[in-house]
PDB file of C-alpha atoms and ligand atoms in Angstrom:
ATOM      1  CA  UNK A   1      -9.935  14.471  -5.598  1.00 90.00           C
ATOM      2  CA  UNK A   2      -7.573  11.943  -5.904  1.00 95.00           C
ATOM      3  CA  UNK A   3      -5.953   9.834  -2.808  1.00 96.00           C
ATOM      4  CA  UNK A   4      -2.345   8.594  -3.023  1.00 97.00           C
ATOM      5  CA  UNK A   5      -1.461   6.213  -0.047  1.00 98.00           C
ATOM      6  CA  UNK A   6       1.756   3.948   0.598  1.00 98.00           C
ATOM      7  CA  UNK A   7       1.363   1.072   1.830  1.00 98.00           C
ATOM      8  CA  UNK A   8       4.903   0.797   3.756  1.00 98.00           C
ATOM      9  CA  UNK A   9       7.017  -1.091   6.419  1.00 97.00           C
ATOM     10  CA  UNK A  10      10.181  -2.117   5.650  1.00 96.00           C
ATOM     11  CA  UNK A  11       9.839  -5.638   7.357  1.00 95.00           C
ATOM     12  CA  UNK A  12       8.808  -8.128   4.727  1.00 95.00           C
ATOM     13  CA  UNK A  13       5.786 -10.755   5.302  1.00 96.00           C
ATOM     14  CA  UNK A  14       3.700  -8.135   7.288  1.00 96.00           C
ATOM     15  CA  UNK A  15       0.800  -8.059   4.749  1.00 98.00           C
ATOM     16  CA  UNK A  16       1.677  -5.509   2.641  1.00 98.00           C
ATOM     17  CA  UNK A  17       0.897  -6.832  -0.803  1.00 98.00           C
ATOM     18  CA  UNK A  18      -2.074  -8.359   0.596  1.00 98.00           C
ATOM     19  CA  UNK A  19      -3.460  -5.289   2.552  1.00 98.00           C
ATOM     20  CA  UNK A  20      -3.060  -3.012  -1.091  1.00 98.00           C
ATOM     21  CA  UNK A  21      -4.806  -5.863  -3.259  1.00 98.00           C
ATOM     22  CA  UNK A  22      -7.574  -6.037  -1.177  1.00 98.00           C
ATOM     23  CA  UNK A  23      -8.042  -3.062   0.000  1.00 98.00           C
ATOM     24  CA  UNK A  24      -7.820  -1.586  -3.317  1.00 98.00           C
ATOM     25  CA  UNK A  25     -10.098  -4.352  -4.671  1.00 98.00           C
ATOM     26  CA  UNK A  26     -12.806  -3.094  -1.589  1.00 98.00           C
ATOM     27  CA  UNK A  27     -12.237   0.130  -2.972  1.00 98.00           C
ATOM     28  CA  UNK A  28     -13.042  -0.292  -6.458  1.00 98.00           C
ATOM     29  CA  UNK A  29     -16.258  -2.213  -5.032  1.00 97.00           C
ATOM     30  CA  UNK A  30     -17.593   1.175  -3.741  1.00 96.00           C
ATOM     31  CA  UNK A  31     -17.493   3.107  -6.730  1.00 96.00           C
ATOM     32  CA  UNK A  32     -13.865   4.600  -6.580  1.00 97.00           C
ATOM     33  CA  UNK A  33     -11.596   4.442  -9.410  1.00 98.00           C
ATOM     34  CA  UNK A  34      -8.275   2.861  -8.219  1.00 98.00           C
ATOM     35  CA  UNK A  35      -4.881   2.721  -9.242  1.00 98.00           C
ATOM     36  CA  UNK A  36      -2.435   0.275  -7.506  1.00 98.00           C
ATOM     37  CA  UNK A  37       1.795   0.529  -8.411  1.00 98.00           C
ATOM     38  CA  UNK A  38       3.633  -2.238  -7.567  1.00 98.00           C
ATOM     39  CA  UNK A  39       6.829  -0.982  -6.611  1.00 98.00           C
ATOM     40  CA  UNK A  40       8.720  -4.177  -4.786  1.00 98.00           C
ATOM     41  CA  UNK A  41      10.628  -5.853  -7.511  1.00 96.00           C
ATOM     42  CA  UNK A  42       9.190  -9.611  -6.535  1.00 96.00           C
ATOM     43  CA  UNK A  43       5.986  -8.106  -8.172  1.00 97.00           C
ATOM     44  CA  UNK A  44       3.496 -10.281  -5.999  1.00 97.00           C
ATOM     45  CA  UNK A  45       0.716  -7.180  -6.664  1.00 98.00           C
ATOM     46  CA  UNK A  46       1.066  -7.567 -10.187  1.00 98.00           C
ATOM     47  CA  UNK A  47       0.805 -11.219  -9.834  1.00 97.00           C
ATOM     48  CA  UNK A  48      -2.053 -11.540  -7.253  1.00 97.00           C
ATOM     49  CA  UNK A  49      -4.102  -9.523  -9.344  1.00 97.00           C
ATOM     50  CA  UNK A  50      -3.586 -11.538 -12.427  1.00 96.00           C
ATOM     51  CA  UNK A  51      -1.043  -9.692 -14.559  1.00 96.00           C
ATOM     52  CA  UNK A  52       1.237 -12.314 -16.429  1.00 91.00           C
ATOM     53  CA  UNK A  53       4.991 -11.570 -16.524  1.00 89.00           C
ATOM     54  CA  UNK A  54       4.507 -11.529 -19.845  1.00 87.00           C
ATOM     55  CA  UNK A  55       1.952  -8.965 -20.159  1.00 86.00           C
ATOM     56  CA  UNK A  56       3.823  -6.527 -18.092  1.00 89.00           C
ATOM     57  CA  UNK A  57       4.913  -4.649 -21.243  1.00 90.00           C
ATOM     58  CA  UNK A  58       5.045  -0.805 -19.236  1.00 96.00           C
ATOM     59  CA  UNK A  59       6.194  -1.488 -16.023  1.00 97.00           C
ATOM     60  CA  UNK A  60       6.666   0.891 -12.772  1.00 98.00           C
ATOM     61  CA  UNK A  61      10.447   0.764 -13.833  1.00 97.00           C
ATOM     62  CA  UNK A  62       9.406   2.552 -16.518  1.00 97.00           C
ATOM     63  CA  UNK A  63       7.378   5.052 -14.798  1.00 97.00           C
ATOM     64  CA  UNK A  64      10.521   6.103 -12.370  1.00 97.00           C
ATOM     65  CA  UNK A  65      13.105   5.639 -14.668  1.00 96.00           C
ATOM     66  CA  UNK A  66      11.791   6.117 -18.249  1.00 93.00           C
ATOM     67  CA  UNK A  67       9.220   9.009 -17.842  1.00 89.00           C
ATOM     68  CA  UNK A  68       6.457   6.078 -19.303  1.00 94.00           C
ATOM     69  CA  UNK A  69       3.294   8.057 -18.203  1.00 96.00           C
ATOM     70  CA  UNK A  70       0.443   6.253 -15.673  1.00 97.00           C
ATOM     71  CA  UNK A  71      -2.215   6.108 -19.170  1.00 96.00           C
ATOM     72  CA  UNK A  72       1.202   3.896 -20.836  1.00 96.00           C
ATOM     73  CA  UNK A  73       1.819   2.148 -17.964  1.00 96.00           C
ATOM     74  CA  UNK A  74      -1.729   1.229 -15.996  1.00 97.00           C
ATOM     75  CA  UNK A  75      -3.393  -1.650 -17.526  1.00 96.00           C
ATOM     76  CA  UNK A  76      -7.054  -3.025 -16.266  1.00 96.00           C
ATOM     77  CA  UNK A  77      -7.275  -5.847 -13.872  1.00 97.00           C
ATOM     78  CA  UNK A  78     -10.689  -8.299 -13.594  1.00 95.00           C
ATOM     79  CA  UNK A  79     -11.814  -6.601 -10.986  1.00 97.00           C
ATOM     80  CA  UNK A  80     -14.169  -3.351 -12.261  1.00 97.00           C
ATOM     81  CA  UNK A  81     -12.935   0.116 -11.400  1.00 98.00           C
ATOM     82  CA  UNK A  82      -9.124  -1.390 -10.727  1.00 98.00           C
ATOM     83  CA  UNK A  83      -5.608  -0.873 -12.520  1.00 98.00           C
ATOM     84  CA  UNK A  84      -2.621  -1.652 -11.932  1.00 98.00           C
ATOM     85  CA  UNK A  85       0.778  -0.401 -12.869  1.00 98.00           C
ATOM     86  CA  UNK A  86       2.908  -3.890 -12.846  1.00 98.00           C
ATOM     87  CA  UNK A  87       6.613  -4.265 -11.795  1.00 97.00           C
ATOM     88  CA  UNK A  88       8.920  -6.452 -13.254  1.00 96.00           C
ATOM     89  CA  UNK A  89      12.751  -7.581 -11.767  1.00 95.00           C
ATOM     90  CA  UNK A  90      14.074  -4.347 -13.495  1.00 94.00           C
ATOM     91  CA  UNK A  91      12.884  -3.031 -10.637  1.00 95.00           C
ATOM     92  CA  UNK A  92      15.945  -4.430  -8.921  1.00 95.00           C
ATOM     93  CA  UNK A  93      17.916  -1.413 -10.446  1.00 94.00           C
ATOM     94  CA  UNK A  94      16.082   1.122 -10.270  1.00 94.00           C
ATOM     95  CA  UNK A  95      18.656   2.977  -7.957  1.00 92.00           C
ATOM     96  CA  UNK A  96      21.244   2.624  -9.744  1.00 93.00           C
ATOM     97  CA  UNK A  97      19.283   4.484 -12.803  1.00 94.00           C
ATOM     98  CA  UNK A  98      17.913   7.032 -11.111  1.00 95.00           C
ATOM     99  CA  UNK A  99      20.720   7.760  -8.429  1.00 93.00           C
ATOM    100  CA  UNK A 100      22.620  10.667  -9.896  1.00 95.00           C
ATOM    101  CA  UNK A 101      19.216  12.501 -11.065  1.00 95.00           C
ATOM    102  CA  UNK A 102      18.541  15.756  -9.377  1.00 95.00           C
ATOM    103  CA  UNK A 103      15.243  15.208  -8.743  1.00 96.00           C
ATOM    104  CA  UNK A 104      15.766  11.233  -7.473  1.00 96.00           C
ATOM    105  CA  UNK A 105      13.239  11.257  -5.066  1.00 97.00           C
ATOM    106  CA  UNK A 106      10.285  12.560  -6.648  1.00 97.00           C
ATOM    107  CA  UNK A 107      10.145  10.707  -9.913  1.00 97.00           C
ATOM    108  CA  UNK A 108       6.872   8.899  -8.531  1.00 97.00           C
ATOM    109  CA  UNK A 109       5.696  12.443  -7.669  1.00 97.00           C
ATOM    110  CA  UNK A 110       5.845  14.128 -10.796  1.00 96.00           C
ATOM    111  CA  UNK A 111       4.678  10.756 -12.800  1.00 96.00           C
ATOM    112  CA  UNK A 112       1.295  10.694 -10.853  1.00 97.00           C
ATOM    113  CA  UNK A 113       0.780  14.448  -9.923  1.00 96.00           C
ATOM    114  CA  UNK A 114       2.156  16.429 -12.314  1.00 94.00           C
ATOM    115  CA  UNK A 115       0.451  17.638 -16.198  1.00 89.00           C
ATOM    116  CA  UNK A 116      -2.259  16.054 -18.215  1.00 89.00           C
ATOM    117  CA  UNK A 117      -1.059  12.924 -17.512  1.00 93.00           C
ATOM    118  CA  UNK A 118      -1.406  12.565 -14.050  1.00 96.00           C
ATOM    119  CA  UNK A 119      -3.756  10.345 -11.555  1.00 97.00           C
ATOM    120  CA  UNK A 120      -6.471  13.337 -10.516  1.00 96.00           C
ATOM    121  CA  UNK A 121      -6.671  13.878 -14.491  1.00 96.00           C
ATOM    122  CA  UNK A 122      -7.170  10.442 -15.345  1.00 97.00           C
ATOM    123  CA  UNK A 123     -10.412  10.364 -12.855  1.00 97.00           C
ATOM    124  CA  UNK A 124      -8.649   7.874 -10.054  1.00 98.00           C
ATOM    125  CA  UNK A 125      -9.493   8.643  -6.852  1.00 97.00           C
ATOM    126  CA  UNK A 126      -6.982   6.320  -4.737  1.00 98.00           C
ATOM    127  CA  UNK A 127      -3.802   5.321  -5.402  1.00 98.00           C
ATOM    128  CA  UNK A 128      -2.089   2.421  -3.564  1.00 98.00           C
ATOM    129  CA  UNK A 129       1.691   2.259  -3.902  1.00 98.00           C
ATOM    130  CA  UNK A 130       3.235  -1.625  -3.228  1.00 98.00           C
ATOM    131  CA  UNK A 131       6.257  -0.407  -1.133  1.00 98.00           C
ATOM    132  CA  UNK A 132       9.285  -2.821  -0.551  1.00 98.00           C
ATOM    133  CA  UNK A 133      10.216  -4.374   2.539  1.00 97.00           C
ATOM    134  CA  UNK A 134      13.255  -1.321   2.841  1.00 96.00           C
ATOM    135  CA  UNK A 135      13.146   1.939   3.816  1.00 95.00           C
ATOM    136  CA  UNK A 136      15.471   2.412   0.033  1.00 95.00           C
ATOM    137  CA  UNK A 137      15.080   4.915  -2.364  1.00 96.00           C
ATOM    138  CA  UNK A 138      11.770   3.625  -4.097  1.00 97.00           C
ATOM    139  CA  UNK A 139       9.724   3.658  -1.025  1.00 98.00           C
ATOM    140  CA  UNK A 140      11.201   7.056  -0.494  1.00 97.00           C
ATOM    141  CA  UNK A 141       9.857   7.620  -3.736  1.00 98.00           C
ATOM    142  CA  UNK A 142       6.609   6.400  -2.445  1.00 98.00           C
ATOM    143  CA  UNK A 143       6.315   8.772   0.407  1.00 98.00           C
ATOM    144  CA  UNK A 144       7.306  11.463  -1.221  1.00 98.00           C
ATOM    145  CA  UNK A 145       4.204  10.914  -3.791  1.00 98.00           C
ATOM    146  CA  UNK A 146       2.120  10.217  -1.073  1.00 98.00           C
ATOM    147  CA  UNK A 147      -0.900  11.907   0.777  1.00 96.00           C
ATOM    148  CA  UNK A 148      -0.768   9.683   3.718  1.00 96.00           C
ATOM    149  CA  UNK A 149       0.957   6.264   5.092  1.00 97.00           C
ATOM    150  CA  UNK A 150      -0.799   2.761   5.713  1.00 98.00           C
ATOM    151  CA  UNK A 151       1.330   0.434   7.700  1.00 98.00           C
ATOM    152  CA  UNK A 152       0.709  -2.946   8.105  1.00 97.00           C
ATOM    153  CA  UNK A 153       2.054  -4.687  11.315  1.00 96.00           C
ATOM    154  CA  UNK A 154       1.541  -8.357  11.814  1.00 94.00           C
ATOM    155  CA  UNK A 155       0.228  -9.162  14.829  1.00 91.00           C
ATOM    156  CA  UNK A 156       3.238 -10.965  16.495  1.00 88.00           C
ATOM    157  CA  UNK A 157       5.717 -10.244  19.141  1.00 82.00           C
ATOM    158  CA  UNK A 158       8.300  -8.105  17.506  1.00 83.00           C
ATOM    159  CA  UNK A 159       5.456  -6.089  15.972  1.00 81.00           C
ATOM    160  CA  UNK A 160       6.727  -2.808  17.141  1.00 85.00           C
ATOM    161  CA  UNK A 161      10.262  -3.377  16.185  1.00 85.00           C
ATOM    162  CA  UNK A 162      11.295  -1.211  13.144  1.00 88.00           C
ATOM    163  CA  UNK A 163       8.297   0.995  13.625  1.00 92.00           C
ATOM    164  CA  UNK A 164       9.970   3.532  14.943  1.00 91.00           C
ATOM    165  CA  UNK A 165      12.853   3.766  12.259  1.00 93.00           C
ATOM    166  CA  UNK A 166       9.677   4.088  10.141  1.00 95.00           C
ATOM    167  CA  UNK A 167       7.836   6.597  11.482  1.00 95.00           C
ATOM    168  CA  UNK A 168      11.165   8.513  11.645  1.00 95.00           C
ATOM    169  CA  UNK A 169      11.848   8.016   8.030  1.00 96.00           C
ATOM    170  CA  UNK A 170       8.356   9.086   7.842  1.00 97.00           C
ATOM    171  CA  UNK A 171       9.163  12.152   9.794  1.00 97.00           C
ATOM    172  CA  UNK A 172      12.264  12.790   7.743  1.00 97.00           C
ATOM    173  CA  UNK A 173      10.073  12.865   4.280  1.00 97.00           C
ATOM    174  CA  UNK A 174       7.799  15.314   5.807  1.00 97.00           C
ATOM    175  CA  UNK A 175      10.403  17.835   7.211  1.00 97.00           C
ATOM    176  CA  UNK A 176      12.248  17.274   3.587  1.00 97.00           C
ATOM    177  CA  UNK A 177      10.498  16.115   0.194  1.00 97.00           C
ATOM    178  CA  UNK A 178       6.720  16.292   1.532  1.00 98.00           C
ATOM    179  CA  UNK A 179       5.368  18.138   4.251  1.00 97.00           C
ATOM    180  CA  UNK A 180       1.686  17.141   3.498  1.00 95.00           C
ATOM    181  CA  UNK A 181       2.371  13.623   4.557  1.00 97.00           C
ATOM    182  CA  UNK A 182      -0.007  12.122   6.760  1.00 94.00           C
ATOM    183  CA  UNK A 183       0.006   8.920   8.888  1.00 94.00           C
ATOM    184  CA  UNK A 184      -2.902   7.608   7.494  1.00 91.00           C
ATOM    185  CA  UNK A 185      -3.281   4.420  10.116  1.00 94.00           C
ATOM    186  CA  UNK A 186      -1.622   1.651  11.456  1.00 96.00           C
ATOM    187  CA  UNK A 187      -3.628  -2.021  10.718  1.00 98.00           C
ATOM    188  CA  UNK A 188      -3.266  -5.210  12.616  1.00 97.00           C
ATOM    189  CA  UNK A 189      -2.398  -8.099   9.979  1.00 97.00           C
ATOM    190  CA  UNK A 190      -2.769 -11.829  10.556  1.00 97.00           C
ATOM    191  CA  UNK A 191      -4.506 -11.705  13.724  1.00 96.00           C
ATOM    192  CA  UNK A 192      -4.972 -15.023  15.378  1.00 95.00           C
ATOM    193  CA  UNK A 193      -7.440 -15.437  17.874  1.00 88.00           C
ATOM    194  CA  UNK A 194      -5.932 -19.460  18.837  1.00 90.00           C
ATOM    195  CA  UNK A 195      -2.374 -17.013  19.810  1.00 89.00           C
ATOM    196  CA  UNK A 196      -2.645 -15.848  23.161  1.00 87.00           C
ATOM    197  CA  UNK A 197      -0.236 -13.843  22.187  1.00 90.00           C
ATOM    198  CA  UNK A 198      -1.798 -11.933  19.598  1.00 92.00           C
ATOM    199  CA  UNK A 199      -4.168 -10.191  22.255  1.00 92.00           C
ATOM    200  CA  UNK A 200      -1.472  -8.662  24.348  1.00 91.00           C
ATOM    201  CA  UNK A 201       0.157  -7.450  21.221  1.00 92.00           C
ATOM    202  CA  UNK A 202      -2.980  -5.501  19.881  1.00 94.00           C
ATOM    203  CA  UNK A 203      -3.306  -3.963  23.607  1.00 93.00           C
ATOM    204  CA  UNK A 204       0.048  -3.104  23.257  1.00 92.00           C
ATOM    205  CA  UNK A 205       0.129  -1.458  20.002  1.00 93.00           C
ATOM    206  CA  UNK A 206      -3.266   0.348  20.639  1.00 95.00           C
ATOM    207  CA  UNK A 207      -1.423   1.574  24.209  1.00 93.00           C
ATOM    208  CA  UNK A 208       1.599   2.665  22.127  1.00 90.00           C
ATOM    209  CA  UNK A 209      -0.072   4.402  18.975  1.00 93.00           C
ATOM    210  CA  UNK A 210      -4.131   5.014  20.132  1.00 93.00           C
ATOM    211  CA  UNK A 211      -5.833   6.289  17.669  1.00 92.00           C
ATOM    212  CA  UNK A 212      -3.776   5.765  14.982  1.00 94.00           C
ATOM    213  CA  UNK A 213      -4.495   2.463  15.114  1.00 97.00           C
ATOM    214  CA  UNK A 214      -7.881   1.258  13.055  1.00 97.00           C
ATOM    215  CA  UNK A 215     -10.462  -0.382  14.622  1.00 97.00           C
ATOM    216  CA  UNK A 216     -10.187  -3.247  11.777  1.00 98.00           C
ATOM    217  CA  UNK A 217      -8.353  -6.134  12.635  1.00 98.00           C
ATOM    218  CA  UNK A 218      -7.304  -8.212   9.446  1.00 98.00           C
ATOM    219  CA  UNK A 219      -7.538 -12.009  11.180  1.00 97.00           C
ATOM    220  CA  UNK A 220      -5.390 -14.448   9.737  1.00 97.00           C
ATOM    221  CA  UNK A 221      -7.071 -16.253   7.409  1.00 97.00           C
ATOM    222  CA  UNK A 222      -6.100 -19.542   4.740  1.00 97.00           C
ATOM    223  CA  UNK A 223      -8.665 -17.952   2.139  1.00 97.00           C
ATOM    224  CA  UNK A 224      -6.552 -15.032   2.118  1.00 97.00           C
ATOM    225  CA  UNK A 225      -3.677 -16.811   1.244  1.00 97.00           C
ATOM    226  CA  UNK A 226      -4.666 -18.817  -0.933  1.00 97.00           C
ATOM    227  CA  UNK A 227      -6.098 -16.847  -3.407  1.00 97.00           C
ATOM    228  CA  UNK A 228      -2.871 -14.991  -4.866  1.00 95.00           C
ATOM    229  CA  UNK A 229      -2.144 -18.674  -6.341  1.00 94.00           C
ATOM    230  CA  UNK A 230      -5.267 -18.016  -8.607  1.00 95.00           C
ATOM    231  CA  UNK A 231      -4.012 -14.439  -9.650  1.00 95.00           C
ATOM    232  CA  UNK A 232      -7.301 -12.841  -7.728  1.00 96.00           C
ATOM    233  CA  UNK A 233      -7.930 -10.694  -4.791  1.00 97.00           C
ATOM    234  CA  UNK A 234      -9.068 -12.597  -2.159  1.00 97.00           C
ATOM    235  CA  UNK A 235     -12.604 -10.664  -2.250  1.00 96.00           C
ATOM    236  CA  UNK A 236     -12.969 -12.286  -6.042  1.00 96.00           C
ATOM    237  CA  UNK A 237     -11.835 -15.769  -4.297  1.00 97.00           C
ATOM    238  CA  UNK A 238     -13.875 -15.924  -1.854  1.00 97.00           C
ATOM    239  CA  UNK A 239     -16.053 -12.371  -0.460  1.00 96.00           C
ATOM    240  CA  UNK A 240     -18.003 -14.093   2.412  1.00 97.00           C
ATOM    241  CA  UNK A 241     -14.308 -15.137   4.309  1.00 98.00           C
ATOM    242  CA  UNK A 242     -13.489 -13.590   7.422  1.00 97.00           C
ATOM    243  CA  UNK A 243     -10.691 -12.170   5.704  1.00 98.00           C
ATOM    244  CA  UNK A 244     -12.713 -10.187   2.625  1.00 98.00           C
ATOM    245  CA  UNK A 245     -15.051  -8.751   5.496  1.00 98.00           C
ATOM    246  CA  UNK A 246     -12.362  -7.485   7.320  1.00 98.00           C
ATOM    247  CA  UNK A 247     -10.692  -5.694   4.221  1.00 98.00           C
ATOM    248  CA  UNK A 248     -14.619  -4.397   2.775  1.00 98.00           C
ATOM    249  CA  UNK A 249     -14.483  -2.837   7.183  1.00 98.00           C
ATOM    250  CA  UNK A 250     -11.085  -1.559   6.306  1.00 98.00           C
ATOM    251  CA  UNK A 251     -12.365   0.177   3.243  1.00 98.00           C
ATOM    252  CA  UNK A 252     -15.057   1.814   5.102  1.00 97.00           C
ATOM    253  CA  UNK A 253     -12.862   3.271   7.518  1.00 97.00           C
ATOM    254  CA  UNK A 254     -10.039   4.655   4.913  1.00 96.00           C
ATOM    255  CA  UNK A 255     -12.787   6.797   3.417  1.00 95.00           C
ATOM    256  CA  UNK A 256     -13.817   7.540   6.704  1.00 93.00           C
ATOM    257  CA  UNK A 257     -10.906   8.735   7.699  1.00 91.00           C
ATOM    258  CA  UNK A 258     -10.225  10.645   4.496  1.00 86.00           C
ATOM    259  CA  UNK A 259     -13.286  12.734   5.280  1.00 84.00           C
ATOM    260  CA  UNK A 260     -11.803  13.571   8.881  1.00 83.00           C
ATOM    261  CA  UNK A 261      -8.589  14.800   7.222  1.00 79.00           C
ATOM    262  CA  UNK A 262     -10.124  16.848   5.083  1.00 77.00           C
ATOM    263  CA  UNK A 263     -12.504  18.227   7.442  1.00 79.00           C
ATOM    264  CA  UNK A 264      -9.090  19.320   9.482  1.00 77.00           C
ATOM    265  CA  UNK A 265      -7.777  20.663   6.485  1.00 74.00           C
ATOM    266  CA  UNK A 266     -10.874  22.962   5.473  1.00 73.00           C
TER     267      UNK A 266
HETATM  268  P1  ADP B   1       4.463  -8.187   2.423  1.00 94.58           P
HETATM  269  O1  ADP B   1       3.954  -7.581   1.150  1.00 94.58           O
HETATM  270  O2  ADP B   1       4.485  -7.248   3.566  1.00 94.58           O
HETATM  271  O3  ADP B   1       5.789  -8.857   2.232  1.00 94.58           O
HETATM  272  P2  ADP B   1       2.384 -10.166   2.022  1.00 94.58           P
HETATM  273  O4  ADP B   1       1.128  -9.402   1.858  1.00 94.58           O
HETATM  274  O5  ADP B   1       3.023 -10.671   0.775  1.00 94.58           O
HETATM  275  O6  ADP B   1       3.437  -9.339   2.862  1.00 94.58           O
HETATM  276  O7  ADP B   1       2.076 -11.366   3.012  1.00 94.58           O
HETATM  277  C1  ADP B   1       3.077 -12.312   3.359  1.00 94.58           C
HETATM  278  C2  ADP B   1       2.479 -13.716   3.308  1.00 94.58           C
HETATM  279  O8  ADP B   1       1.459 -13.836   4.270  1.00 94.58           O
HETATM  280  C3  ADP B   1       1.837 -14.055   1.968  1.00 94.58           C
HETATM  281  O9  ADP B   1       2.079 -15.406   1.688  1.00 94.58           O
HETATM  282  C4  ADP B   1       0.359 -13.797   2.202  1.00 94.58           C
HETATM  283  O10 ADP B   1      -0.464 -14.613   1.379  1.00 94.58           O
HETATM  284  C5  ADP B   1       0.218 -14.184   3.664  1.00 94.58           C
HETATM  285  N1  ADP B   1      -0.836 -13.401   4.314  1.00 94.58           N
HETATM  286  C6  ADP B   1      -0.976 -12.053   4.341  1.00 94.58           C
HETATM  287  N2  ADP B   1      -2.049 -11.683   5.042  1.00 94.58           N
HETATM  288  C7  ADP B   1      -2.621 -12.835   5.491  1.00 94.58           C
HETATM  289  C8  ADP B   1      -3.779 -13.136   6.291  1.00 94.58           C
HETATM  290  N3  ADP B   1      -4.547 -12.167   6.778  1.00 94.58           N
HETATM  291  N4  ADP B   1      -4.037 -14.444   6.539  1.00 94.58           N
HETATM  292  C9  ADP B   1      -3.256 -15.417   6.076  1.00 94.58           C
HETATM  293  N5  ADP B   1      -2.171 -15.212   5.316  1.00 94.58           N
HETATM  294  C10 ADP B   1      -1.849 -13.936   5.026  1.00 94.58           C
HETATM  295 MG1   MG B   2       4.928  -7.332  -0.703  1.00 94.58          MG
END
């Protein structure tokens, strides 16, 4: 059965784009068949995974806007089992297209889970959708798509500020457009072990949220970074980096958790 997951916060620089291209890359790795949508207009999914500008012929503007189905508008990336559906600066007005149509907030929905054409019938079994850094009408999109919510926070001092609004938006969604919406897990980003600081804020966080939190820490990590500049996923760049591992553990413990949610829902 197919998985569809946002990858969400509406700060930007939190790890994001990085946390859905790798963790969608560690996916693919064991077996599953997964779909990533880039749906932040700067398009760094599209571009970390290797997807020229120019090759970004059906776009995810085309999927919310245009009715473009996900076989039109996927294309294969270099890594084995992985597609992506690209975004391109159209993007940008995507709310303005879509703003006066009844069924706004579930154009994402019906593209991926609706008819012949959608994700489950097209054998993925994850999707990862490449939310902006705003709570605007495309991630709401997102959610309302979604199965469950992945939320990066960086491991810094304001890391908790905005959550809230999020997990109310999140609430909001679920009493509204999608009441099957889960919070999948919250993952620490860009952990530094030189910060002192760092420490106190993953005690904190843990304290605040518990189990919600996954065990994986993402560590900060150059090889991580760098690797977008070479249109890969850092696991292509460079697997054996402390930053890979810790996206191959985060793997492991998505599907983990997927089994425990739909042990509860059995
Ligand atoms: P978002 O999508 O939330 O805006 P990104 O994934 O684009 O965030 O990450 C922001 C910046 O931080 C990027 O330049 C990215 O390469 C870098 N980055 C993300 N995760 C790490 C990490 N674990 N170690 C080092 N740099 C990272
Ligand atoms: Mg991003």
């Amino acid at each position: 059965m197919v998985r569809i997951i946002s990858v969400a916060n509406q700060k930007g620089g939190v790890g994001k784009t990085t946390t859905t291209i790798n963790l969608g890359t560690a996916l693919a790795a064991t077996g599953e068949k997964v779909l990533i949508i880039d749906l932040d207009p700067q398009g760094n999914a599209s571009t970390g995974v290797g997807i020229d500008r120019q090759a970004r012929e059906t776009s995810s503007y085309d999927l919310v806007v245009s009715n473009a189905s996900v076989e039109e508008a996927a294309v294969k990336t270099k890594v084995p089992g992985l597609s992506i559906i690209p975004s391109t600066l159209d993007l940008l007005g995507v709310e303005q297209s879509i703003a006066n149509l009844k069924d706004r907030a579930y154009r994402v929905r019906k593209s991926l889970r609706e008819g012949a054409g959608s994700a489950q019938a097209l054998g993925y079994t994850y999707v990862l959708l490449d939310c902006p850094p705003s709570l605007n009408l495309l991630t709401i999109n997102a959610l309302a798509a979604s199965d469950a919510i992945l939320v990066p926070l960086q491991c810094e001092f304001f890391a908790l500020e905005g959550l809230s609004q999020l997990l109310q938006t999140v609430d909001h969604v679920r009493g509204t457009l999608n009441p099957d919406l889960k919070v999948h897990g919250i993952v620490l980003t860009m952990y530094d072990v030189r910060n002192s600081l760092a420490k106190q804020v993953v005690a904190d966080v843990r304290a605040h949220l518990g189990d919600k939190v996954y065990e994986t820490i993402i560590p900060r990590n150059v090889r991580i970074s760098e690797a977008p500049s070479f249109g890969k996923p850092a696991l292509l760049y460079d697997v054996n980096c402390a930053g890979s591992r810790a996206y191959i553990d985060l793997a492991s413990e998505v599907i983990r958790r997927e089994k425990q949610f739909r042990r509860i829902a059995a």
